[in-house]
Amino acid sequence: ETGVTQTPRHLVMGMTNKKSLKCEQHLGHNAMYWYKQSAKKPLELMFVYSLEERVENNSVPSRFSPECPNSSHLFLHLHTLQPEDSALYLCASSQGVGQAKNIQYFGAGTRLSVL
Amino acid sequence: KQEVTQIPAALSVPEGENLVLNCSFTDSAIYNLQWFRQDPGKGLTSLLLIQSSQREQTSGRLNASLDKSSGRSTLYIAASQPGDSATYLCAASSNTGKLIFGQGTTLQVKP
C-alpha cells in the first residue's frame, strides 16, 4: 500500500462515452501527477499539479482533461477517446516538485480499454 | 531532449545469481535518478533514489550507482530470489521534477 489509491482499477468505454479516473493520496503531499503507460512504450508524463495548480501539460490531447480540486485528489476526465488511448493510467504524488529528494509514490493504476 | 534507455529488455537468471541492470541517459544535467519496480498489473514502487551529487545508494541486496559524466546508472541485485521477478524501471529527473522513464528490464528469477 503506497498511500495513493486509484479508482476504478479497470475501465472499458466506447469512443463516445465520458468517464473519469480518480486518484486520492493520503500522504500529505503537495504535488500529483498523471502518467500513461502503453504497451512496449516508456511511461509518459501527462500532467503535473503542484498545490492544486497545473504546472505541466505534456502536449496531451484535449480529450483528456485533468482536475485537481485539492491537494489530495486528482481526476482525469475522459471524452471521445480513441482506441490508441487504451493503456494503464498511473497517478503519483510527491512532497513537492523540483527537489533532489523528491520520491514519487505511485498508485496501482487504472487499466483503460477503449472499444 | 532527455532519452533513457535500458538494456537488456528482458533477463532470465537462476536463483542465487548476482545481476546488473543497465540504464543510460543522454542529458547529464539530471537532478536525480530513480529505480522503480513494477509487478504485473501493479503500479510502481520506488527502490532507490540517487541524487545528482551522489555516486551510489544501497538498500538491502540492491545497490544503484550513478555516473553522470558517462550518462549511466546500474542496478546491482545480489543473490537474486524468485520474488525479485518484476520489471525494473529507471527514470531521470529534471529540476522541475519531471521523470523521463526507460522502457524497463523484465527480470525473471527461476527457482
mmCIF file with all atom_site columns, C-alpha atoms in Angstrom:
data_model
loop_
_atom_site.group_PDB
_atom_site.id
_atom_site.type_symbol
_atom_site.label_atom_id
_atom_site.label_alt_id
_atom_site.label_comp_id
_atom_site.label_asym_id
_atom_site.label_entity_id
_atom_site.label_seq_id
_atom_site.pdbx_PDB_ins_code
_atom_site.Cartn_x
_atom_site.Cartn_y
_atom_site.Cartn_z
_atom_site.occupancy
_atom_site.B_iso_or_equiv
_atom_site.pdbx_formal_charge
_atom_site.auth_seq_id
_atom_site.auth_comp_id
_atom_site.auth_asym_id
_atom_site.auth_atom_id
_atom_site.pdbx_PDB_model_num
ATOM 1   C CA . GLU A 1 1   ? 0.000   0.000   0.000   1.00 0.00 ? 1   GLU A CA 1
ATOM 2   C CA . THR A 1 2   ? 1.691   3.188   -1.199  1.00 0.00 ? 2   THR A CA 1
ATOM 3   C CA . GLY A 1 3   ? -0.863  5.672   0.130   1.00 0.00 ? 3   GLY A CA 1
ATOM 4   C CA . VAL A 1 4   ? -2.046  6.502   -3.387  1.00 0.00 ? 4   VAL A CA 1
ATOM 5   C CA . THR A 1 5   ? -5.393  4.992   -4.386  1.00 0.00 ? 5   THR A CA 1
ATOM 6   C CA . GLN A 1 6   ? -6.777  4.907   -7.902  1.00 0.00 ? 6   GLN A CA 1
ATOM 7   C CA . THR A 1 7   ? -10.313 4.029   -8.964  1.00 0.00 ? 7   THR A CA 1
ATOM 8   C CA . PRO A 1 8   ? -11.556 2.265   -10.911 1.00 0.00 ? 8   PRO A CA 1
ATOM 9   C CA . ARG A 1 9   ? -8.888  -0.376  -11.415 1.00 0.00 ? 9   ARG A CA 1
ATOM 10  C CA . HIS A 1 10  ? -10.331 -1.378  -14.766 1.00 0.00 ? 10  HIS A CA 1
ATOM 11  C CA . LEU A 1 11  ? -12.474 0.580   -17.210 1.00 0.00 ? 11  LEU A CA 1
ATOM 12  C CA . VAL A 1 12  ? -13.926 -0.297  -20.595 1.00 0.00 ? 12  VAL A CA 1
ATOM 13  C CA . MET A 1 13  ? -15.505 2.505   -22.566 1.00 0.00 ? 13  MET A CA 1
ATOM 14  C CA . GLY A 1 14  ? -16.758 3.263   -26.040 1.00 0.00 ? 14  GLY A CA 1
ATOM 15  C CA . MET A 1 15  ? -15.369 6.118   -28.085 1.00 0.00 ? 15  MET A CA 1
ATOM 16  C CA . THR A 1 16  ? -18.438 8.266   -27.425 1.00 0.00 ? 16  THR A CA 1
ATOM 17  C CA . ASN A 1 17  ? -18.523 7.763   -23.652 1.00 0.00 ? 17  ASN A CA 1
ATOM 18  C CA . LYS A 1 18  ? -17.487 10.197  -20.959 1.00 0.00 ? 18  LYS A CA 1
ATOM 19  C CA . LYS A 1 19  ? -15.773 8.778   -17.893 1.00 0.00 ? 19  LYS A CA 1
ATOM 20  C CA . SER A 1 20  ? -13.460 9.946   -15.121 1.00 0.00 ? 20  SER A CA 1
ATOM 21  C CA . LEU A 1 21  ? -10.473 8.413   -13.390 1.00 0.00 ? 21  LEU A CA 1
ATOM 22  C CA . LYS A 1 22  ? -9.918  9.247   -9.740  1.00 0.00 ? 22  LYS A CA 1
ATOM 23  C CA . CYS A 1 23  ? -6.765  9.405   -7.673  1.00 0.00 ? 23  CYS A CA 1
ATOM 24  C CA . GLU A 1 24  ? -6.520  10.074  -3.952  1.00 0.00 ? 24  GLU A CA 1
ATOM 25  C CA . GLN A 1 25  ? -3.369  10.364  -1.841  1.00 0.00 ? 25  GLN A CA 1
ATOM 26  C CA . HIS A 1 26  ? -3.191  10.070  1.947   1.00 0.00 ? 26  HIS A CA 1
ATOM 27  C CA . LEU A 1 27  ? 0.436   11.156  2.288   1.00 0.00 ? 27  LEU A CA 1
ATOM 28  C CA . GLY A 1 28  ? 0.034   14.880  2.816   1.00 0.00 ? 28  GLY A CA 1
ATOM 29  C CA . HIS A 1 29  ? 1.826   15.596  -0.458  1.00 0.00 ? 29  HIS A CA 1
ATOM 30  C CA . ASN A 1 30  ? 1.533   18.793  -2.462  1.00 0.00 ? 30  ASN A CA 1
ATOM 31  C CA . ALA A 1 31  ? 2.228   17.503  -5.969  1.00 0.00 ? 31  ALA A CA 1
ATOM 32  C CA . MET A 1 32  ? 0.290   14.997  -8.069  1.00 0.00 ? 32  MET A CA 1
ATOM 33  C CA . TYR A 1 33  ? 0.934   13.510  -11.488 1.00 0.00 ? 33  TYR A CA 1
ATOM 34  C CA . TRP A 1 34  ? -0.815  11.588  -14.268 1.00 0.00 ? 34  TRP A CA 1
ATOM 35  C CA . TYR A 1 35  ? 1.205   9.155   -16.385 1.00 0.00 ? 35  TYR A CA 1
ATOM 36  C CA . LYS A 1 36  ? 0.252   6.965   -19.340 1.00 0.00 ? 36  LYS A CA 1
ATOM 37  C CA . GLN A 1 37  ? 1.843   3.530   -19.798 1.00 0.00 ? 37  GLN A CA 1
ATOM 38  C CA . SER A 1 38  ? 1.200   1.972   -23.196 1.00 0.00 ? 38  SER A CA 1
ATOM 39  C CA . ALA A 1 39  ? 2.366   -1.457  -24.236 1.00 0.00 ? 39  ALA A CA 1
ATOM 40  C CA . LYS A 1 40  ? 6.020   -1.518  -25.244 1.00 0.00 ? 40  LYS A CA 1
ATOM 41  C CA . LYS A 1 41  ? 6.500   2.209   -24.624 1.00 0.00 ? 41  LYS A CA 1
ATOM 42  C CA . PRO A 1 42  ? 8.074   4.055   -21.692 1.00 0.00 ? 42  PRO A CA 1
ATOM 43  C CA . LEU A 1 43  ? 5.858   5.757   -19.144 1.00 0.00 ? 43  LEU A CA 1
ATOM 44  C CA . GLU A 1 44  ? 4.824   9.161   -20.427 1.00 0.00 ? 44  GLU A CA 1
ATOM 45  C CA . LEU A 1 45  ? 4.149   12.093  -18.127 1.00 0.00 ? 45  LEU A CA 1
ATOM 46  C CA . MET A 1 46  ? 0.809   13.727  -18.937 1.00 0.00 ? 46  MET A CA 1
ATOM 47  C CA . PHE A 1 47  ? 0.146   16.356  -16.287 1.00 0.00 ? 47  PHE A CA 1
ATOM 48  C CA . VAL A 1 48  ? 1.734   17.743  -13.115 1.00 0.00 ? 48  VAL A CA 1
ATOM 49  C CA . TYR A 1 49  ? -0.111  19.633  -10.406 1.00 0.00 ? 49  TYR A CA 1
ATOM 50  C CA . SER A 1 50  ? 1.613   21.483  -7.585  1.00 0.00 ? 50  SER A CA 1
ATOM 51  C CA . LEU A 1 51  ? -0.514  22.983  -4.822  1.00 0.00 ? 51  LEU A CA 1
ATOM 52  C CA . GLU A 1 52  ? -3.584  22.403  -6.991  1.00 0.00 ? 52  GLU A CA 1
ATOM 53  C CA . GLU A 1 53  ? -2.186  24.365  -9.924  1.00 0.00 ? 53  GLU A CA 1
ATOM 54  C CA . ARG A 1 54  ? -1.231  22.720  -13.179 1.00 0.00 ? 54  ARG A CA 1
ATOM 55  C CA . VAL A 1 55  ? 2.482   23.232  -13.717 1.00 0.00 ? 55  VAL A CA 1
ATOM 56  C CA . GLU A 1 56  ? 2.995   20.958  -16.692 1.00 0.00 ? 56  GLU A CA 1
ATOM 57  C CA . ASN A 1 57  ? 0.880   19.790  -19.595 1.00 0.00 ? 57  ASN A CA 1
ATOM 58  C CA . ASN A 1 58  ? 2.940   17.485  -21.718 1.00 0.00 ? 58  ASN A CA 1
ATOM 59  C CA . SER A 1 59  ? 1.212   18.097  -25.081 1.00 0.00 ? 59  SER A CA 1
ATOM 60  C CA . VAL A 1 60  ? -1.733  15.926  -24.138 1.00 0.00 ? 60  VAL A CA 1
ATOM 61  C CA . PRO A 1 61  ? -4.809  15.951  -26.441 1.00 0.00 ? 61  PRO A CA 1
ATOM 62  C CA . SER A 1 62  ? -7.778  17.914  -25.164 1.00 0.00 ? 62  SER A CA 1
ATOM 63  C CA . ARG A 1 63  ? -9.896  14.758  -24.909 1.00 0.00 ? 63  ARG A CA 1
ATOM 64  C CA . PHE A 1 64  ? -8.010  14.275  -21.619 1.00 0.00 ? 64  PHE A CA 1
ATOM 65  C CA . SER A 1 65  ? -8.982  16.899  -19.056 1.00 0.00 ? 65  SER A CA 1
ATOM 66  C CA . PRO A 1 66  ? -7.371  16.906  -15.593 1.00 0.00 ? 66  PRO A CA 1
ATOM 67  C CA . GLU A 1 67  ? -8.869  18.383  -12.467 1.00 0.00 ? 67  GLU A CA 1
ATOM 68  C CA . CYS A 1 68  ? -7.249  18.907  -9.071  1.00 0.00 ? 68  CYS A CA 1
ATOM 69  C CA . PRO A 1 69  ? -9.868  20.237  -6.594  1.00 0.00 ? 69  PRO A CA 1
ATOM 70  C CA . ASN A 1 70  ? -7.494  19.942  -3.622  1.00 0.00 ? 70  ASN A CA 1
ATOM 71  C CA . SER A 1 71  ? -4.033  18.609  -2.872  1.00 0.00 ? 71  SER A CA 1
ATOM 72  C CA . SER A 1 72  ? -5.358  15.137  -2.016  1.00 0.00 ? 72  SER A CA 1
ATOM 73  C CA . HIS A 1 73  ? -7.473  14.470  -5.101  1.00 0.00 ? 73  HIS A CA 1
ATOM 74  C CA . LEU A 1 74  ? -6.750  14.341  -8.795  1.00 0.00 ? 74  LEU A CA 1
ATOM 75  C CA . PHE A 1 75  ? -9.138  13.444  -11.595 1.00 0.00 ? 75  PHE A CA 1
ATOM 76  C CA . LEU A 1 76  ? -8.694  12.685  -15.267 1.00 0.00 ? 76  LEU A CA 1
ATOM 77  C CA . HIS A 1 77  ? -11.853 13.319  -17.268 1.00 0.00 ? 77  HIS A CA 1
ATOM 78  C CA . LEU A 1 78  ? -12.092 11.364  -20.498 1.00 0.00 ? 78  LEU A CA 1
ATOM 79  C CA . HIS A 1 79  ? -14.273 12.039  -23.531 1.00 0.00 ? 79  HIS A CA 1
ATOM 80  C CA . THR A 1 80  ? -14.323 10.999  -27.168 1.00 0.00 ? 80  THR A CA 1
ATOM 81  C CA . LEU A 1 81  ? -11.308 8.734   -26.712 1.00 0.00 ? 81  LEU A CA 1
ATOM 82  C CA . GLN A 1 82  ? -9.629  6.718   -29.445 1.00 0.00 ? 82  GLN A CA 1
ATOM 83  C CA . PRO A 1 83  ? -8.629  3.032   -29.346 1.00 0.00 ? 83  PRO A CA 1
ATOM 84  C CA . GLU A 1 84  ? -4.959  4.090   -29.161 1.00 0.00 ? 84  GLU A CA 1
ATOM 85  C CA . ASP A 1 85  ? -5.727  5.699   -25.802 1.00 0.00 ? 85  ASP A CA 1
ATOM 86  C CA . SER A 1 86  ? -6.069  2.235   -24.305 1.00 0.00 ? 86  SER A CA 1
ATOM 87  C CA . ALA A 1 87  ? -3.330  1.990   -21.680 1.00 0.00 ? 87  ALA A CA 1
ATOM 88  C CA . LEU A 1 88  ? -2.538  1.835   -17.984 1.00 0.00 ? 88  LEU A CA 1
ATOM 89  C CA . TYR A 1 89  ? -3.013  5.274   -16.430 1.00 0.00 ? 89  TYR A CA 1
ATOM 90  C CA . LEU A 1 90  ? -0.922  5.826   -13.340 1.00 0.00 ? 90  LEU A CA 1
ATOM 91  C CA . CYS A 1 91  ? -1.248  8.521   -10.719 1.00 0.00 ? 91  CYS A CA 1
ATOM 92  C CA . ALA A 1 92  ? 1.611   9.570   -8.466  1.00 0.00 ? 92  ALA A CA 1
ATOM 93  C CA . SER A 1 93  ? 2.228   12.067  -5.705  1.00 0.00 ? 93  SER A CA 1
ATOM 94  C CA . SER A 1 94  ? 5.276   13.655  -4.088  1.00 0.00 ? 94  SER A CA 1
ATOM 95  C CA . GLN A 1 95  ? 6.059   16.173  -1.376  1.00 0.00 ? 95  GLN A CA 1
ATOM 96  C CA . GLY A 1 96  ? 6.766   18.824  -3.965  1.00 0.00 ? 96  GLY A CA 1
ATOM 97  C CA . VAL A 1 97  ? 8.340   19.328  -7.364  1.00 0.00 ? 97  VAL A CA 1
ATOM 98  C CA . GLY A 1 98  ? 11.875  20.236  -8.289  1.00 0.00 ? 98  GLY A CA 1
ATOM 99  C CA . GLN A 1 99  ? 13.574  18.762  -5.252  1.00 0.00 ? 99  GLN A CA 1
ATOM 100 C CA . ALA A 1 100 ? 16.522  16.403  -5.346  1.00 0.00 ? 100 ALA A CA 1
ATOM 101 C CA . LYS A 1 101 ? 14.985  14.134  -2.712  1.00 0.00 ? 101 LYS A CA 1
ATOM 102 C CA . ASN A 1 102 ? 11.590  14.082  -4.387  1.00 0.00 ? 102 ASN A CA 1
ATOM 103 C CA . ILE A 1 103 ? 10.356  10.492  -4.464  1.00 0.00 ? 103 ILE A CA 1
ATOM 104 C CA . GLN A 1 104 ? 7.140   9.904   -6.348  1.00 0.00 ? 104 GLN A CA 1
ATOM 105 C CA . TYR A 1 105 ? 4.698   7.387   -4.899  1.00 0.00 ? 105 TYR A CA 1
ATOM 106 C CA . PHE A 1 106 ? 2.522   5.609   -7.434  1.00 0.00 ? 106 PHE A CA 1
ATOM 107 C CA . GLY A 1 107 ? -0.960  4.176   -7.348  1.00 0.00 ? 107 GLY A CA 1
ATOM 108 C CA . ALA A 1 108 ? -1.791  0.775   -8.817  1.00 0.00 ? 108 ALA A CA 1
ATOM 109 C CA . GLY A 1 109 ? -3.212  2.335   -11.971 1.00 0.00 ? 109 GLY A CA 1
ATOM 110 C CA . THR A 1 110 ? -6.406  2.170   -13.995 1.00 0.00 ? 110 THR A CA 1
ATOM 111 C CA . ARG A 1 111 ? -6.358  -0.218  -16.938 1.00 0.00 ? 111 ARG A CA 1
ATOM 112 C CA . LEU A 1 112 ? -8.372  1.538   -19.656 1.00 0.00 ? 112 LEU A CA 1
ATOM 113 C CA . SER A 1 113 ? -9.711  -0.167  -22.776 1.00 0.00 ? 113 SER A CA 1
ATOM 114 C CA . VAL A 1 114 ? -11.345 1.950   -25.463 1.00 0.00 ? 114 VAL A CA 1
ATOM 115 C CA . LEU A 1 115 ? -13.534 -0.002  -27.868 1.00 0.00 ? 115 LEU A CA 1
ATOM 116 C CA . LYS B 2 1   ? 15.634  16.178  -25.108 1.00 0.00 ? 1   LYS B CA 1
ATOM 117 C CA . GLN B 2 2   ? 16.353  13.578  -22.437 1.00 0.00 ? 2   GLN B CA 1
ATOM 118 C CA . GLU B 2 3   ? 16.176  9.960   -23.548 1.00 0.00 ? 3   GLU B CA 1
ATOM 119 C CA . VAL B 2 4   ? 16.554  6.995   -21.221 1.00 0.00 ? 4   VAL B CA 1
ATOM 120 C CA . THR B 2 5   ? 17.488  3.532   -22.447 1.00 0.00 ? 5   THR B CA 1
ATOM 121 C CA . GLN B 2 6   ? 17.544  0.280   -20.512 1.00 0.00 ? 6   GLN B CA 1
ATOM 122 C CA . ILE B 2 7   ? 19.451  -2.821  -21.501 1.00 0.00 ? 7   ILE B CA 1
ATOM 123 C CA . PRO B 2 8   ? 18.610  -5.656  -21.619 1.00 0.00 ? 8   PRO B CA 1
ATOM 124 C CA . ALA B 2 9   ? 14.853  -5.550  -22.246 1.00 0.00 ? 9   ALA B CA 1
ATOM 125 C CA . ALA B 2 10  ? 14.466  -8.946  -20.611 1.00 0.00 ? 10  ALA B CA 1
ATOM 126 C CA . LEU B 2 11  ? 16.646  -11.134 -18.450 1.00 0.00 ? 11  LEU B CA 1
ATOM 127 C CA . SER B 2 12  ? 16.230  -14.645 -17.060 1.00 0.00 ? 12  SER B CA 1
ATOM 128 C CA . VAL B 2 13  ? 18.594  -15.972 -14.397 1.00 0.00 ? 13  VAL B CA 1
ATOM 129 C CA . PRO B 2 14  ? 18.685  -18.885 -11.961 1.00 0.00 ? 14  PRO B CA 1
ATOM 130 C CA . GLU B 2 15  ? 18.075  -18.170 -8.309  1.00 0.00 ? 15  GLU B CA 1
ATOM 131 C CA . GLY B 2 16  ? 21.118  -17.042 -6.367  1.00 0.00 ? 16  GLY B CA 1
ATOM 132 C CA . GLU B 2 17  ? 22.878  -15.222 -9.183  1.00 0.00 ? 17  GLU B CA 1
ATOM 133 C CA . ASN B 2 18  ? 24.148  -11.679 -8.861  1.00 0.00 ? 18  ASN B CA 1
ATOM 134 C CA . LEU B 2 19  ? 22.990  -9.489  -11.732 1.00 0.00 ? 19  LEU B CA 1
ATOM 135 C CA . VAL B 2 20  ? 23.311  -5.996  -13.155 1.00 0.00 ? 20  VAL B CA 1
ATOM 136 C CA . LEU B 2 21  ? 20.665  -3.947  -14.915 1.00 0.00 ? 21  LEU B CA 1
ATOM 137 C CA . ASN B 2 22  ? 21.811  -1.045  -17.061 1.00 0.00 ? 22  ASN B CA 1
ATOM 138 C CA . CYS B 2 23  ? 20.335  2.385   -17.642 1.00 0.00 ? 23  CYS B CA 1
ATOM 139 C CA . SER B 2 24  ? 21.747  5.138   -19.852 1.00 0.00 ? 24  SER B CA 1
ATOM 140 C CA . PHE B 2 25  ? 20.595  8.719   -20.333 1.00 0.00 ? 25  PHE B CA 1
ATOM 141 C CA . THR B 2 26  ? 21.532  11.279  -22.968 1.00 0.00 ? 26  THR B CA 1
ATOM 142 C CA . ASP B 2 27  ? 21.442  14.519  -20.950 1.00 0.00 ? 27  ASP B CA 1
ATOM 143 C CA . SER B 2 28  ? 23.772  14.543  -17.944 1.00 0.00 ? 28  SER B CA 1
ATOM 144 C CA . ALA B 2 29  ? 22.002  17.570  -16.405 1.00 0.00 ? 29  ALA B CA 1
ATOM 145 C CA . ILE B 2 30  ? 19.794  15.429  -14.220 1.00 0.00 ? 30  ILE B CA 1
ATOM 146 C CA . TYR B 2 31  ? 18.508  16.263  -10.749 1.00 0.00 ? 31  TYR B CA 1
ATOM 147 C CA . ASN B 2 32  ? 18.367  12.687  -9.583  1.00 0.00 ? 32  ASN B CA 1
ATOM 148 C CA . LEU B 2 33  ? 17.947  9.191   -10.922 1.00 0.00 ? 33  LEU B CA 1
ATOM 149 C CA . GLN B 2 34  ? 15.455  6.716   -9.568  1.00 0.00 ? 34  GLN B CA 1
ATOM 150 C CA . TRP B 2 35  ? 14.976  2.981   -9.884  1.00 0.00 ? 35  TRP B CA 1
ATOM 151 C CA . PHE B 2 36  ? 11.477  1.552   -9.628  1.00 0.00 ? 36  PHE B CA 1
ATOM 152 C CA . ARG B 2 37  ? 9.985   -1.914  -9.539  1.00 0.00 ? 37  ARG B CA 1
ATOM 153 C CA . GLN B 2 38  ? 6.704   -2.779  -11.245 1.00 0.00 ? 38  GLN B CA 1
ATOM 154 C CA . ASP B 2 39  ? 4.889   -6.049  -10.692 1.00 0.00 ? 39  ASP B CA 1
ATOM 155 C CA . PRO B 2 40  ? 2.388   -7.226  -13.330 1.00 0.00 ? 40  PRO B CA 1
ATOM 156 C CA . GLY B 2 41  ? -0.831  -5.218  -13.206 1.00 0.00 ? 41  GLY B CA 1
ATOM 157 C CA . LYS B 2 42  ? 0.501   -3.035  -10.413 1.00 0.00 ? 42  LYS B CA 1
ATOM 158 C CA . GLY B 2 43  ? 1.870   0.451   -10.007 1.00 0.00 ? 43  GLY B CA 1
ATOM 159 C CA . LEU B 2 44  ? 5.493   1.426   -9.442  1.00 0.00 ? 44  LEU B CA 1
ATOM 160 C CA . THR B 2 45  ? 7.404   1.056   -6.197  1.00 0.00 ? 45  THR B CA 1
ATOM 161 C CA . SER B 2 46  ? 10.426  3.280   -5.655  1.00 0.00 ? 46  SER B CA 1
ATOM 162 C CA . LEU B 2 47  ? 13.541  1.237   -4.849  1.00 0.00 ? 47  LEU B CA 1
ATOM 163 C CA . LEU B 2 48  ? 16.395  3.723   -4.780  1.00 0.00 ? 48  LEU B CA 1
ATOM 164 C CA . LEU B 2 49  ? 16.917  7.406   -5.489  1.00 0.00 ? 49  LEU B CA 1
ATOM 165 C CA . ILE B 2 50  ? 20.395  8.744   -6.248  1.00 0.00 ? 50  ILE B CA 1
ATOM 166 C CA . GLN B 2 51  ? 20.830  12.490  -6.109  1.00 0.00 ? 51  GLN B CA 1
ATOM 167 C CA . SER B 2 52  ? 22.996  14.056  -8.806  1.00 0.00 ? 52  SER B CA 1
ATOM 168 C CA . SER B 2 53  ? 25.757  14.721  -6.257  1.00 0.00 ? 53  SER B CA 1
ATOM 169 C CA . GLN B 2 54  ? 25.889  11.077  -5.152  1.00 0.00 ? 54  GLN B CA 1
ATOM 170 C CA . ARG B 2 55  ? 27.551  8.101   -6.783  1.00 0.00 ? 55  ARG B CA 1
ATOM 171 C CA . GLU B 2 56  ? 25.600  5.239   -5.260  1.00 0.00 ? 56  GLU B CA 1
ATOM 172 C CA . GLN B 2 57  ? 22.813  4.159   -2.941  1.00 0.00 ? 57  GLN B CA 1
ATOM 173 C CA . THR B 2 58  ? 22.258  0.838   -1.225  1.00 0.00 ? 58  THR B CA 1
ATOM 174 C CA . SER B 2 59  ? 19.181  -0.846  0.186   1.00 0.00 ? 59  SER B CA 1
ATOM 175 C CA . GLY B 2 60  ? 19.492  -4.439  1.330   1.00 0.00 ? 60  GLY B CA 1
ATOM 176 C CA . ARG B 2 61  ? 20.527  -6.583  -1.619  1.00 0.00 ? 61  ARG B CA 1
ATOM 177 C CA . LEU B 2 62  ? 20.176  -3.669  -4.037  1.00 0.00 ? 62  LEU B CA 1
ATOM 178 C CA . ASN B 2 63  ? 22.903  -1.233  -4.990  1.00 0.00 ? 63  ASN B CA 1
ATOM 179 C CA . ALA B 2 64  ? 22.459  1.515   -7.542  1.00 0.00 ? 64  ALA B CA 1
ATOM 180 C CA . SER B 2 65  ? 25.321  3.545   -8.982  1.00 0.00 ? 65  SER B CA 1
ATOM 181 C CA . LEU B 2 66  ? 25.347  6.775   -10.939 1.00 0.00 ? 66  LEU B CA 1
ATOM 182 C CA . ASP B 2 67  ? 27.984  8.125   -13.330 1.00 0.00 ? 67  ASP B CA 1
ATOM 183 C CA . LYS B 2 68  ? 26.695  11.423  -14.661 1.00 0.00 ? 68  LYS B CA 1
ATOM 184 C CA . SER B 2 69  ? 29.673  12.071  -16.910 1.00 0.00 ? 69  SER B CA 1
ATOM 185 C CA . SER B 2 70  ? 29.099  8.887   -18.876 1.00 0.00 ? 70  SER B CA 1
ATOM 186 C CA . GLY B 2 71  ? 25.308  9.065   -18.612 1.00 0.00 ? 71  GLY B CA 1
ATOM 187 C CA . ARG B 2 72  ? 24.962  5.695   -16.937 1.00 0.00 ? 72  ARG B CA 1
ATOM 188 C CA . SER B 2 73  ? 23.374  4.060   -13.939 1.00 0.00 ? 73  SER B CA 1
ATOM 189 C CA . THR B 2 74  ? 23.392  0.445   -12.881 1.00 0.00 ? 74  THR B CA 1
ATOM 190 C CA . LEU B 2 75  ? 21.212  -1.526  -10.503 1.00 0.00 ? 75  LEU B CA 1
ATOM 191 C CA . TYR B 2 76  ? 23.031  -4.427  -8.894  1.00 0.00 ? 76  TYR B CA 1
ATOM 192 C CA . ILE B 2 77  ? 20.932  -7.191  -7.333  1.00 0.00 ? 77  ILE B CA 1
ATOM 193 C CA . ALA B 2 78  ? 22.819  -9.611  -5.118  1.00 0.00 ? 78  ALA B CA 1
ATOM 194 C CA . ALA B 2 79  ? 21.783  -13.227 -4.534  1.00 0.00 ? 79  ALA B CA 1
ATOM 195 C CA . SER B 2 80  ? 18.645  -12.984 -6.672  1.00 0.00 ? 80  SER B CA 1
ATOM 196 C CA . GLN B 2 81  ? 15.430  -14.631 -5.493  1.00 0.00 ? 81  GLN B CA 1
ATOM 197 C CA . PRO B 2 82  ? 12.239  -15.638 -7.350  1.00 0.00 ? 82  PRO B CA 1
ATOM 198 C CA . GLY B 2 83  ? 10.462  -12.798 -5.532  1.00 0.00 ? 83  GLY B CA 1
ATOM 199 C CA . ASP B 2 84  ? 12.716  -10.354 -7.373  1.00 0.00 ? 84  ASP B CA 1
ATOM 200 C CA . SER B 2 85  ? 10.927  -11.219 -10.632 1.00 0.00 ? 85  SER B CA 1
ATOM 201 C CA . ALA B 2 86  ? 9.385   -7.990  -11.909 1.00 0.00 ? 86  ALA B CA 1
ATOM 202 C CA . THR B 2 87  ? 10.003  -5.162  -14.352 1.00 0.00 ? 87  THR B CA 1
ATOM 203 C CA . TYR B 2 88  ? 12.636  -2.674  -13.249 1.00 0.00 ? 88  TYR B CA 1
ATOM 204 C CA . LEU B 2 89  ? 12.405  0.888   -14.494 1.00 0.00 ? 89  LEU B CA 1
ATOM 205 C CA . CYS B 2 90  ? 14.895  3.693   -14.246 1.00 0.00 ? 90  CYS B CA 1
ATOM 206 C CA . ALA B 2 91  ? 13.904  7.333   -14.519 1.00 0.00 ? 91  ALA B CA 1
ATOM 207 C CA . ALA B 2 92  ? 15.955  10.509  -14.821 1.00 0.00 ? 92  ALA B CA 1
ATOM 208 C CA . SER B 2 93  ? 14.543  13.584  -13.117 1.00 0.00 ? 93  SER B CA 1
ATOM 209 C CA . SER B 2 94  ? 14.840  17.151  -14.334 1.00 0.00 ? 94  SER B CA 1
ATOM 210 C CA . ASN B 2 95  ? 14.939  20.090  -11.918 1.00 0.00 ? 95  ASN B CA 1
ATOM 211 C CA . THR B 2 96  ? 11.180  20.536  -12.404 1.00 0.00 ? 96  THR B CA 1
ATOM 212 C CA . GLY B 2 97  ? 10.547  17.042  -11.068 1.00 0.00 ? 97  GLY B CA 1
ATOM 213 C CA . LYS B 2 98  ? 9.703   15.636  -14.474 1.00 0.00 ? 98  LYS B CA 1
ATOM 214 C CA . LEU B 2 99  ? 10.651  11.964  -14.698 1.00 0.00 ? 99  LEU B CA 1
ATOM 215 C CA . ILE B 2 100 ? 11.782  10.510  -18.023 1.00 0.00 ? 100 ILE B CA 1
ATOM 216 C CA . PHE B 2 101 ? 11.487  6.729   -17.923 1.00 0.00 ? 101 PHE B CA 1
ATOM 217 C CA . GLY B 2 102 ? 13.255  3.961   -19.737 1.00 0.00 ? 102 GLY B CA 1
ATOM 218 C CA . GLN B 2 103 ? 11.259  1.084   -21.178 1.00 0.00 ? 103 GLN B CA 1
ATOM 219 C CA . GLY B 2 104 ? 12.284  -1.218  -18.382 1.00 0.00 ? 104 GLY B CA 1
ATOM 220 C CA . THR B 2 105 ? 14.015  -4.552  -17.935 1.00 0.00 ? 105 THR B CA 1
ATOM 221 C CA . THR B 2 106 ? 11.772  -7.516  -17.228 1.00 0.00 ? 106 THR B CA 1
ATOM 222 C CA . LEU B 2 107 ? 13.554  -9.873  -14.864 1.00 0.00 ? 107 LEU B CA 1
ATOM 223 C CA . GLN B 2 108 ? 12.669  -13.500 -14.256 1.00 0.00 ? 108 GLN B CA 1
ATOM 224 C CA . VAL B 2 109 ? 14.459  -15.377 -11.489 1.00 0.00 ? 109 VAL B CA 1
ATOM 225 C CA . LYS B 2 110 ? 13.940  -19.113 -11.801 1.00 0.00 ? 110 LYS B CA 1
ATOM 226 C CA . PRO B 2 111 ? 13.876  -21.302 -8.674  1.00 0.00 ? 111 PRO B CA 1
#
